[in-house]
Each structure stands twice: as C-alpha cells, then as structure tokens.
C-alpha cells in the first residue's frame, strides 16, 4: 500500500506476521481500514509490514480471531522518541536550556564599532547611544532600526555631517563623517557689493571697499552698494594706509560688507473656520509576532481592546543563532489610537492663525538670518466658511551680493 505522509510524526510499528499465507492477514487489516505499507514477504510463513501506532488495538483484536502470530520488531517516530526523553527529563531540560541560552546570547548586542571620527566625537556618540538604550549587553529586539539610530545619532551630535549604521550579527557598526570648515581663499577676485533686492538701508558694516550709499537710502535691485574698484589716489592711500606715487590709476579689491535693508513682501492666505483631523490620543497597543515573510504567529498582546480608528507602525528584527541569520523574524506592531477632532475657530482665531502661518512660510523662504519686523493686513474677507487675508510684511535682511568686476555693473 502507498506510504502515508508524516509517518515519523505520527509514529509507526514494524511487525512480523507469522502463519500460513500471512498476506491474507494483511488483506484482512486493509478491509478493516488499517493502513499497512512497506509489505515484504520473507518466506512462505512470514511477512513484514508497517502500521501506525493508533491502529495497534485494532491489529490485536483481528489477531485474536485468527491463528496468526504477530511480533513487534521496531518502534519508530515522535511518540517513542518523546517517551525516551521523558525518561531522561534532566537531559532534555539541559538541552532545551542550552538552546535557549545560545539563542538568547545570539540576539544580544555584544559590540559597537565607530569608525571615521575623532576619539572625542566617538565618546559623545557612545554616550548618546547609551542614553537611548543602545549599549553592549542589550537585547537587539529593544534597539531601534538602523535608520532610526542614524537619525538619533545625527540629532544628538551636530558636528556630524553623515553617519551610516550597519547591523551584522551581534555587532553594530557606525561610520561617521564630521563637518569640516573650509577656510576662505586668501586671494579673492576683485568684486563689488550690489543689492540683490530693493529696499531702504537701515544698517551697514563695511570692512573692505568704498561705500556708495548710506543709511536711509532707497536702493534698487542690482545697484552698487560698496565699490571694489577704487579709481582715485586718495581712495588708494586710504585703503593702503600710505602715500601712493601714482598720479592716476586703477586699484581693484574684493569688497566685503553686510548691508541690511528693510524689504517688503505680500502674501495671500486662506484659513478655514472649521477643520477636521485625526489626532493620536496617547493610547497604544503593542503586538508581537514570530514568523517568516509569508506567515506570522502571534505570541503576545492579542487580547487587548481594538481601536475604532488607529495608525499602525511595524518593525522587523532578524533572529540569529550564533552568526547565522535564521529565516525567522521577530515582528513588533505598534497600534496607536486615533480620534477625530473637529476644531471650530472664531474669525479672530482664524486671522491670528493665518498671520502666524504666513510668517512661518515667509521665514522658511528667507532663512533664519532675516527678521520680520512688521506685518499689516491689506484686506480681510470672510466667505464660504473661510477667512481670506492679504498681508504685507516688512523684513530686515542682508541684501548684499558679491559681483565680480569682470561681470560689469
């Protein structure tokens, strides 16, 4: 008969059937729904076959109704192996404990390597990692993913330009690149300082060159503010600090200055008086799985209350046995509860929010060096549940721009 699958797990017996025409006994077993396979006839009086453990009682009942003898020659399968282990509980406990111990040690962080940075910066990185729970001896399951570790290290160490994080077995390797300050060239090409925007000058700091404008002057975009082209002997003497024997000449330098002026910007923004959005309440359920890519087995956190609305974040960690990465992963699913928030604003609140948002957008465009000194509402309207604002901003910013003399005015 065809051999059944999973015979070792279910357990089976190898029997000898002794008697006249023993194949008739095996045929009788098949008629009584007893699975028999690997049948071999040794001689005229003996047949060998395999049967499942569960059919043992049926075989004994059939044998009592016949004159055949049954001898049990071999026991194979998980039930018999388990029975042997039960007799050696101490050995089995030791084996299981050893496997768990090796598994535990294989999934700990044993080494953190940091390359490419100075010793003092390396010390700072190790301090910030330890403060966030990353140090030799911690379980890898509790460590953030390499991408999150990369952001963490960069946020806590502003002197780093870039850092790469690699996980290999029980070792984390960090390779960093420090920011470097590139010194200015000692020799600069001759240049003027021109206005990159129109505005009214409020402050001037000229270190090199001849100023052509003064405070409270209105300047147009592209107008020369500080000249680097000195065409008179007096200007040359003033720049050198000594007399010049040349009667008339042209002396060119690289002008350096900071010219601050009041500039103006207009902005239009529309703010709804009622807005609906989803916000995290602070409640979170953590669920854990073991499994491969196609199937996951839940191991913890599956009897918690389900949220009506939620946001899910998943994290996958590899599992190691010694240096080998197993095809099994440890999954962590974080389920955040969300609630729908309906926010209603008065016209005053919507107007204040609109001005604040417009200032933030303008500041991001101009950079942090610029200073918004004043704002005015040119026009305000409320229609279709929205407040529409036309705004006018006054900004103090550095309008100096270097223009090489070779470019012309």
GROMACS .gro file of C-alpha atoms in nm:
model
  409
    1UNK     CA    1   0.000   0.000   0.000
    2UNK     CA    2   0.109   0.360  -0.056
    3UNK     CA    3   0.304   0.504   0.233
    4UNK     CA    4   0.130   0.783   0.421
    5UNK     CA    5   0.299   1.123   0.472
    6UNK     CA    6   0.402   1.231   0.818
    7UNK     CA    7   0.468   0.876   0.939
    8UNK     CA    8   0.754   0.976   1.172
    9UNK     CA    9   0.546   1.241   1.348
   10UNK     CA   10   0.250   1.006   1.395
   11UNK     CA   11   0.468   0.710   1.495
   12UNK     CA   12   0.460   0.359   1.346
   13UNK     CA   13   0.548  -0.006   1.425
   14UNK     CA   14   0.727  -0.266   1.214
   15UNK     CA   15   0.556  -0.606   1.262
   16UNK     CA   16   0.618  -0.964   1.153
   17UNK     CA   17   0.307  -1.166   1.063
   18UNK     CA   18   0.374  -1.538   1.102
   19UNK     CA   19   0.143  -1.807   0.973
   20UNK     CA   20   0.016  -1.982   0.664
   21UNK     CA   21  -0.027  -1.733   0.382
   22UNK     CA   22   0.039  -1.425   0.603
   23UNK     CA   23  -0.062  -1.188   0.324
   24UNK     CA   24  -0.424  -1.283   0.395
   25UNK     CA   25  -0.392  -1.132   0.742
   26UNK     CA   26  -0.266  -0.806   0.597
   27UNK     CA   27  -0.552  -0.806   0.348
   28UNK     CA   28  -0.791  -0.850   0.640
   29UNK     CA   29  -0.630  -0.548   0.808
   30UNK     CA   30  -0.684  -0.337   0.498
   31UNK     CA   31  -1.051  -0.437   0.491
   32UNK     CA   32  -1.082  -0.307   0.848
   33UNK     CA   33  -0.936   0.036   0.747
   34UNK     CA   34  -0.592  -0.031   0.892
   35UNK     CA   35  -0.322   0.136   0.683
   36UNK     CA   36  -0.035  -0.103   0.604
   37UNK     CA   37   0.272  -0.019   0.393
   38UNK     CA   38   0.621  -0.146   0.305
   39UNK     CA   39   0.500  -0.507   0.287
   40UNK     CA   40   0.771  -0.767   0.224
   41UNK     CA   41   0.742  -1.144   0.230
   42UNK     CA   42   1.045  -1.303   0.395
   43UNK     CA   43   0.938  -1.664   0.339
   44UNK     CA   44   0.620  -1.865   0.294
   45UNK     CA   45   0.530  -1.823   0.662
   46UNK     CA   46   0.642  -1.465   0.736
   47UNK     CA   47   0.557  -1.111   0.613
   48UNK     CA   48   0.699  -0.777   0.727
   49UNK     CA   49   0.487  -0.458   0.726
   50UNK     CA   50   0.447  -0.117   0.895
   51UNK     CA   51   0.137   0.006   1.080
   52UNK     CA   52   0.051   0.327   1.267
   53UNK     CA   53   0.058   0.326   1.646
   54UNK     CA   54  -0.306   0.425   1.661
   55UNK     CA   55  -0.403   0.101   1.484
   56UNK     CA   56  -0.230  -0.124   1.738
   57UNK     CA   57  -0.550  -0.214   1.927
   58UNK     CA   58  -0.732  -0.296   1.602
   59UNK     CA   59  -0.447  -0.530   1.500
   60UNK     CA   60  -0.470  -0.715   1.834
   61UNK     CA   61  -0.846  -0.761   1.803
   62UNK     CA   62  -0.813  -0.904   1.450
   63UNK     CA   63  -0.528  -1.135   1.556
   64UNK     CA   64  -0.743  -1.288   1.832
   65UNK     CA   65  -0.990  -1.403   1.567
   66UNK     CA   66  -0.722  -1.578   1.363
   67UNK     CA   67  -0.432  -1.823   1.417
   68UNK     CA   68  -0.161  -1.582   1.307
   69UNK     CA   69   0.120  -1.465   1.535
   70UNK     CA   70   0.229  -1.101   1.548
   71UNK     CA   71   0.580  -0.995   1.651
   72UNK     CA   72   0.669  -0.628   1.708
   73UNK     CA   73   1.021  -0.573   1.578
   74UNK     CA   74   1.075  -0.196   1.567
   75UNK     CA   75   0.922   0.125   1.706
   76UNK     CA   76   0.981   0.445   1.506
   77UNK     CA   77   0.856   0.802   1.533
   78UNK     CA   78   0.798   1.104   1.756
   79UNK     CA   79   0.579   0.933   2.021
   80UNK     CA   80   0.855   0.680   2.100
   81UNK     CA   81   1.131   0.946   2.091
   82UNK     CA   82   0.927   1.162   2.328
   83UNK     CA   83   0.878   0.867   2.559
   84UNK     CA   84   1.255   0.814   2.571
   85UNK     CA   85   1.310   1.180   2.652
   86UNK     CA   86   1.054   1.167   2.932
   87UNK     CA   87   1.265   0.901   3.095
   88UNK     CA   88   1.561   1.141   3.075
   89UNK     CA   89   1.400   1.465   3.191
   90UNK     CA   90   1.723   1.613   3.321
   91UNK     CA   91   1.896   1.563   2.985
   92UNK     CA   92   1.603   1.707   2.791
   93UNK     CA   93   1.582   2.008   3.024
   94UNK     CA   94   1.955   2.070   2.980
   95UNK     CA   95   1.931   2.055   2.601
   96UNK     CA   96   1.635   2.294   2.588
   97UNK     CA   97   1.802   2.529   2.834
   98UNK     CA   98   2.126   2.526   2.632
   99UNK     CA   99   1.945   2.605   2.308
  100UNK     CA  100   1.754   2.890   2.472
  101UNK     CA  101   2.074   3.024   2.627
  102UNK     CA  102   2.259   3.022   2.293
  103UNK     CA  103   1.955   3.179   2.124
  104UNK     CA  104   1.946   3.449   2.392
  105UNK     CA  105   2.317   3.528   2.357
  106UNK     CA  106   2.295   3.531   1.976
  107UNK     CA  107   2.033   3.807   1.988
  108UNK     CA  108   2.220   4.049   2.213
  109UNK     CA  109   2.435   4.345   2.114
  110UNK     CA  110   2.792   4.248   2.203
  111UNK     CA  111   2.992   4.510   2.018
  112UNK     CA  112   2.951   4.866   1.888
  113UNK     CA  113   3.218   4.981   1.642
  114UNK     CA  114   3.254   5.350   1.548
  115UNK     CA  115   3.485   5.449   1.262
  116UNK     CA  116   3.577   5.768   1.080
  117UNK     CA  117   3.556   6.018   1.370
  118UNK     CA  118   3.790   6.166   1.629
  119UNK     CA  119   3.811   5.997   1.975
  120UNK     CA  120   3.623   6.281   2.149
  121UNK     CA  121   3.339   6.261   1.895
  122UNK     CA  122   3.332   5.880   1.931
  123UNK     CA  123   3.290   5.923   2.307
  124UNK     CA  124   2.997   6.161   2.251
  125UNK     CA  125   2.832   5.914   2.014
  126UNK     CA  126   2.866   5.627   2.262
  127UNK     CA  127   2.721   5.848   2.538
  128UNK     CA  128   2.419   5.942   2.328
  129UNK     CA  129   2.365   5.578   2.225
  130UNK     CA  130   2.377   5.459   2.588
  131UNK     CA  131   2.134   5.734   2.691
  132UNK     CA  132   1.890   5.591   2.434
  133UNK     CA  133   1.933   5.229   2.545
  134UNK     CA  134   2.192   5.112   2.292
  135UNK     CA  135   2.496   4.952   2.456
  136UNK     CA  136   2.676   4.614   2.469
  137UNK     CA  137   2.462   4.358   2.651
  138UNK     CA  138   2.117   4.488   2.550
  139UNK     CA  139   1.872   4.269   2.357
  140UNK     CA  140   1.856   4.356   1.988
  141UNK     CA  141   1.476   4.344   1.997
  142UNK     CA  142   1.475   4.659   2.214
  143UNK     CA  143   1.709   4.850   1.980
  144UNK     CA  144   1.568   5.085   1.716
  145UNK     CA  145   1.611   5.007   1.347
  146UNK     CA  146   1.939   5.123   1.180
  147UNK     CA  147   1.757   5.412   1.004
  148UNK     CA  148   1.617   5.540   1.336
  149UNK     CA  149   1.957   5.502   1.503
  150UNK     CA  150   2.108   5.706   1.222
  151UNK     CA  151   1.864   5.994   1.282
  152UNK     CA  152   1.917   5.969   1.659
  153UNK     CA  153   2.296   5.997   1.630
  154UNK     CA  154   2.277   6.289   1.385
  155UNK     CA  155   2.028   6.478   1.605
  156UNK     CA  156   2.241   6.437   1.918
  157UNK     CA  157   2.576   6.511   1.750
  158UNK     CA  158   2.553   6.830   1.539
  159UNK     CA  159   2.925   6.810   1.449
  160UNK     CA  160   2.848   6.507   1.228
  161UNK     CA  161   2.769   6.559   0.861
  162UNK     CA  162   2.665   6.197   0.793
  163UNK     CA  163   2.660   5.866   0.973
  164UNK     CA  164   2.592   5.514   0.846
  165UNK     CA  165   2.463   5.234   1.070
  166UNK     CA  166   2.503   4.865   0.980
  167UNK     CA  167   2.383   4.564   1.178
  168UNK     CA  168   2.577   4.241   1.135
  169UNK     CA  169   2.505   3.961   1.377
  170UNK     CA  170   2.569   4.082   1.731
  171UNK     CA  171   2.772   4.385   1.614
  172UNK     CA  172   2.658   4.735   1.521
  173UNK     CA  173   2.900   4.932   1.303
  174UNK     CA  174   2.874   5.311   1.279
  175UNK     CA  175   3.075   5.504   1.020
  176UNK     CA  176   3.066   5.881   1.057
  177UNK     CA  177   3.178   6.185   0.861
  178UNK     CA  178   3.247   6.505   1.053
  179UNK     CA  179   3.163   6.851   0.931
  180UNK     CA  180   3.468   7.041   0.812
  181UNK     CA  181   3.511   7.415   0.793
  182UNK     CA  182   3.660   7.513   0.462
  183UNK     CA  183   3.881   7.817   0.506
  184UNK     CA  184   3.823   8.106   0.271
  185UNK     CA  185   4.068   8.155  -0.007
  186UNK     CA  186   4.338   8.402   0.086
  187UNK     CA  187   4.323   8.568  -0.255
  188UNK     CA  188   3.980   8.674  -0.379
  189UNK     CA  189   3.899   8.815  -0.717
  190UNK     CA  190   3.812   9.188  -0.727
  191UNK     CA  191   3.443   9.248  -0.672
  192UNK     CA  192   3.171   9.497  -0.583
  193UNK     CA  193   2.885   9.456  -0.340
  194UNK     CA  194   2.546   9.503  -0.509
  195UNK     CA  195   2.187   9.489  -0.385
  196UNK     CA  196   2.012   9.162  -0.453
  197UNK     CA  197   1.675   9.322  -0.358
  198UNK     CA  198   1.523   9.668  -0.346
  199UNK     CA  199   1.485   9.828  -0.004
  200UNK     CA  200   1.571  10.106   0.243
  201UNK     CA  201   1.910  10.067   0.413
  202UNK     CA  202   1.898  10.050   0.794
  203UNK     CA  203   2.244   9.914   0.888
  204UNK     CA  204   2.584   9.894   0.717
  205UNK     CA  205   2.902   9.708   0.812
  206UNK     CA  206   3.175   9.770   0.553
  207UNK     CA  207   3.511   9.601   0.612
  208UNK     CA  208   3.662   9.648   0.264
  209UNK     CA  209   3.571   9.874  -0.024
  210UNK     CA  210   3.423  10.221  -0.074
  211UNK     CA  211   3.057  10.264   0.034
  212UNK     CA  212   2.847  10.441  -0.227
  213UNK     CA  213   2.526  10.455  -0.020
  214UNK     CA  214   2.432  10.550   0.334
  215UNK     CA  215   2.166  10.464   0.593
  216UNK     CA  216   1.805  10.558   0.498
  217UNK     CA  217   1.890  10.549   0.125
  218UNK     CA  218   1.650  10.363  -0.100
  219UNK     CA  219   1.834  10.127  -0.335
  220UNK     CA  220   1.719   9.933  -0.638
  221UNK     CA  221   1.798   9.571  -0.706
  222UNK     CA  222   2.139   9.545  -0.880
  223UNK     CA  223   2.261   9.886  -0.760
  224UNK     CA  224   2.625   9.901  -0.641
  225UNK     CA  225   2.640   9.945  -0.263
  226UNK     CA  226   3.013   9.907  -0.195
  227UNK     CA  227   3.271   9.956  -0.469
  228UNK     CA  228   3.575   9.736  -0.501
  229UNK     CA  229   3.704   9.946  -0.793
  230UNK     CA  230   3.896  10.244  -0.639
  231UNK     CA  231   3.988  10.491  -0.910
  232UNK     CA  232   4.136  10.786  -0.716
  233UNK     CA  233   4.475  10.828  -0.541
  234UNK     CA  234   4.300  10.938  -0.220
  235UNK     CA  235   4.096  10.620  -0.213
  236UNK     CA  236   4.413  10.416  -0.278
  237UNK     CA  237   4.603  10.589   0.002
  238UNK     CA  238   4.311  10.538   0.240
  239UNK     CA  239   4.294  10.170   0.154
  240UNK     CA  240   4.675  10.112   0.180
  241UNK     CA  241   4.740  10.347   0.469
  242UNK     CA  242   5.030  10.512   0.282
  243UNK     CA  243   5.102  10.761   0.008
  244UNK     CA  244   5.085  10.646  -0.350
  245UNK     CA  245   5.323  10.795  -0.602
  246UNK     CA  246   5.097  10.715  -0.894
  247UNK     CA  247   4.921  11.020  -1.035
  248UNK     CA  248   4.614  10.844  -1.156
  249UNK     CA  249   4.544  10.477  -1.164
  250UNK     CA  250   4.302  10.199  -1.100
  251UNK     CA  251   4.324   9.982  -0.790
  252UNK     CA  252   4.081   9.687  -0.750
  253UNK     CA  253   4.000   9.486  -0.436
  254UNK     CA  254   3.739   9.232  -0.321
  255UNK     CA  255   3.476   9.436  -0.137
  256UNK     CA  256   3.341   9.292   0.189
  257UNK     CA  257   3.030   9.424   0.366
  258UNK     CA  258   2.697   9.343   0.527
  259UNK     CA  259   2.419   9.575   0.417
  260UNK     CA  260   2.086   9.541   0.600
  261UNK     CA  261   1.775   9.692   0.449
  262UNK     CA  262   1.402   9.693   0.503
  263UNK     CA  263   1.234   9.493   0.226
  264UNK     CA  264   0.867   9.424   0.164
  265UNK     CA  265   0.661   9.115   0.077
  266UNK     CA  266   0.295   9.048   0.012
  267UNK     CA  267   0.119   8.721   0.093
  268UNK     CA  268  -0.231   8.582   0.048
  269UNK     CA  269  -0.358   8.305   0.275
  270UNK     CA  270  -0.693   8.136   0.335
  271UNK     CA  271  -0.780   7.976   0.672
  272UNK     CA  272  -1.091   7.755   0.726
  273UNK     CA  273  -1.301   7.833   1.035
  274UNK     CA  274  -1.378   7.465   1.088
  275UNK     CA  275  -1.131   7.182   1.033
  276UNK     CA  276  -1.148   6.806   1.097
  277UNK     CA  277  -0.837   6.598   1.153
  278UNK     CA  278  -0.723   6.280   1.329
  279UNK     CA  279  -0.501   6.303   1.634
  280UNK     CA  280  -0.319   6.041   1.842
  281UNK     CA  281  -0.479   6.003   2.185
  282UNK     CA  282  -0.166   5.862   2.351
  283UNK     CA  283  -0.307   5.510   2.388
  284UNK     CA  284  -0.103   5.238   2.218
  285UNK     CA  285  -0.119   4.858   2.196
  286UNK     CA  286   0.197   4.658   2.126
  287UNK     CA  287   0.164   4.324   1.947
  288UNK     CA  288   0.445   4.077   1.885
  289UNK     CA  289   0.484   3.800   1.624
  290UNK     CA  290   0.727   3.531   1.519
  291UNK     CA  291   0.737   3.404   1.166
  292UNK     CA  292   0.868   3.427   0.813
  293UNK     CA  293   0.779   3.650   0.523
  294UNK     CA  294   0.453   3.476   0.438
  295UNK     CA  295   0.323   3.372   0.779
  296UNK     CA  296   0.329   3.520   1.128
  297UNK     CA  297   0.247   3.352   1.458
  298UNK     CA  298   0.114   3.583   1.732
  299UNK     CA  299   0.298   3.548   2.064
  300UNK     CA  300   0.189   3.845   2.276
  301UNK     CA  301  -0.062   4.128   2.304
  302UNK     CA  302  -0.367   3.988   2.125
  303UNK     CA  303  -0.630   4.020   2.396
  304UNK     CA  304  -0.628   4.399   2.409
  305UNK     CA  305  -0.906   4.632   2.315
  306UNK     CA  306  -0.929   4.709   1.944
  307UNK     CA  307  -0.947   5.076   1.847
  308UNK     CA  308  -1.212   5.207   1.611
  309UNK     CA  309  -0.955   5.419   1.433
  310UNK     CA  310  -0.583   5.353   1.451
  311UNK     CA  311  -0.243   5.404   1.294
  312UNK     CA  312  -0.007   5.105   1.268
  313UNK     CA  313   0.371   5.103   1.267
  314UNK     CA  314   0.559   4.775   1.217
  315UNK     CA  315   0.919   4.685   1.292
  316UNK     CA  316   1.101   4.369   1.183
  317UNK     CA  317   1.410   4.226   1.355
  318UNK     CA  318   1.619   3.933   1.236
  319UNK     CA  319   1.685   3.639   1.469
  320UNK     CA  320   2.031   3.485   1.490
  321UNK     CA  321   2.171   3.154   1.611
  322UNK     CA  322   2.545   3.206   1.661
  323UNK     CA  323   2.648   3.400   1.347
  324UNK     CA  324   2.375   3.257   1.124
  325UNK     CA  325   2.069   3.463   1.044
  326UNK     CA  326   1.761   3.241   1.074
  327UNK     CA  327   1.472   3.262   0.826
  328UNK     CA  328   1.255   3.367   1.120
  329UNK     CA  329   1.184   3.724   1.224
  330UNK     CA  330   1.061   3.897   1.536
  331UNK     CA  331   0.787   4.145   1.450
  332UNK     CA  332   0.665   4.432   1.665
  333UNK     CA  333   0.343   4.607   1.572
  334UNK     CA  334   0.253   4.935   1.743
  335UNK     CA  335  -0.115   5.026   1.714
  336UNK     CA  336  -0.187   5.391   1.803
  337UNK     CA  337  -0.541   5.501   1.882
  338UNK     CA  338  -0.669   5.790   1.672
  339UNK     CA  339  -0.960   6.016   1.743
  340UNK     CA  340  -1.137   6.254   1.511
  341UNK     CA  341  -1.108   6.612   1.625
  342UNK     CA  342  -1.338   6.886   1.496
  343UNK     CA  343  -1.187   7.225   1.563
  344UNK     CA  344  -1.402   7.537   1.526
  345UNK     CA  345  -1.238   7.878   1.514
  346UNK     CA  346  -1.366   8.227   1.553
  347UNK     CA  347  -1.280   8.489   1.292
  348UNK     CA  348  -1.022   8.634   1.530
  349UNK     CA  349  -0.859   8.294   1.589
  350UNK     CA  350  -0.856   8.216   1.216
  351UNK     CA  351  -0.700   8.557   1.144
  352UNK     CA  352  -0.427   8.507   1.407
  353UNK     CA  353  -0.356   8.157   1.276
  354UNK     CA  354  -0.334   8.285   0.919
  355UNK     CA  355  -0.087   8.561   1.012
  356UNK     CA  356   0.124   8.316   1.212
  357UNK     CA  357   0.128   8.059   0.929
  358UNK     CA  358   0.214   8.326   0.668
  359UNK     CA  359   0.506   8.444   0.884
  360UNK     CA  360   0.633   8.086   0.922
  361UNK     CA  361   0.615   8.028   0.545
  362UNK     CA  362   0.796   8.356   0.472
  363UNK     CA  363   1.065   8.285   0.733
  364UNK     CA  364   1.130   7.942   0.579
  365UNK     CA  365   1.167   8.106   0.239
  366UNK     CA  366   1.404   8.383   0.356
  367UNK     CA  367   1.603   8.183   0.612
  368UNK     CA  368   1.662   8.239   0.981
  369UNK     CA  369   1.901   8.531   0.925
  370UNK     CA  370   1.613   8.753   0.809
  371UNK     CA  371   1.395   8.929   1.067
  372UNK     CA  372   1.025   9.002   1.012
  373UNK     CA  373   0.981   9.340   1.180
  374UNK     CA  374   0.621   9.428   1.098
  375UNK     CA  375   0.307   9.297   0.934
  376UNK     CA  376  -0.014   9.466   0.814
  377UNK     CA  377  -0.346   9.336   0.689
  378UNK     CA  378  -0.419   9.490   0.350
  379UNK     CA  379  -0.751   9.315   0.301
  380UNK     CA  380  -0.965   9.076   0.506
  381UNK     CA  381  -1.273   8.882   0.395
  382UNK     CA  382  -1.486   8.600   0.538
  383UNK     CA  383  -1.668   8.379   0.287
  384UNK     CA  384  -1.765   8.012   0.246
  385UNK     CA  385  -1.651   7.928   0.599
  386UNK     CA  386  -1.300   8.067   0.540
  387UNK     CA  387  -1.111   8.380   0.635
  388UNK     CA  388  -0.907   8.519   0.346
  389UNK     CA  389  -0.619   8.756   0.426
  390UNK     CA  390  -0.393   8.972   0.210
  391UNK     CA  391  -0.084   9.054   0.419
  392UNK     CA  392   0.205   9.297   0.387
  393UNK     CA  393   0.534   9.221   0.568
  394UNK     CA  394   0.836   9.437   0.640
  395UNK     CA  395   1.159   9.238   0.668
  396UNK     CA  396   1.508   9.335   0.779
  397UNK     CA  397   1.758   9.129   0.582
  398UNK     CA  398   2.106   9.135   0.439
  399UNK     CA  399   2.075   9.242   0.074
  400UNK     CA  400   2.450   9.235  -0.003
  401UNK     CA  401   2.552   9.028  -0.303
  402UNK     CA  402   2.906   8.982  -0.438
  403UNK     CA  403   2.954   9.079  -0.804
  404UNK     CA  404   3.288   9.014  -0.973
  405UNK     CA  405   3.424   9.319  -1.152
  406UNK     CA  406   3.464   9.107  -1.462
  407UNK     CA  407   3.083   9.081  -1.478
  408UNK     CA  408   3.037   9.454  -1.510
  409UNK     CA  409   2.777   9.665  -1.334
   0.00000   0.00000   0.00000
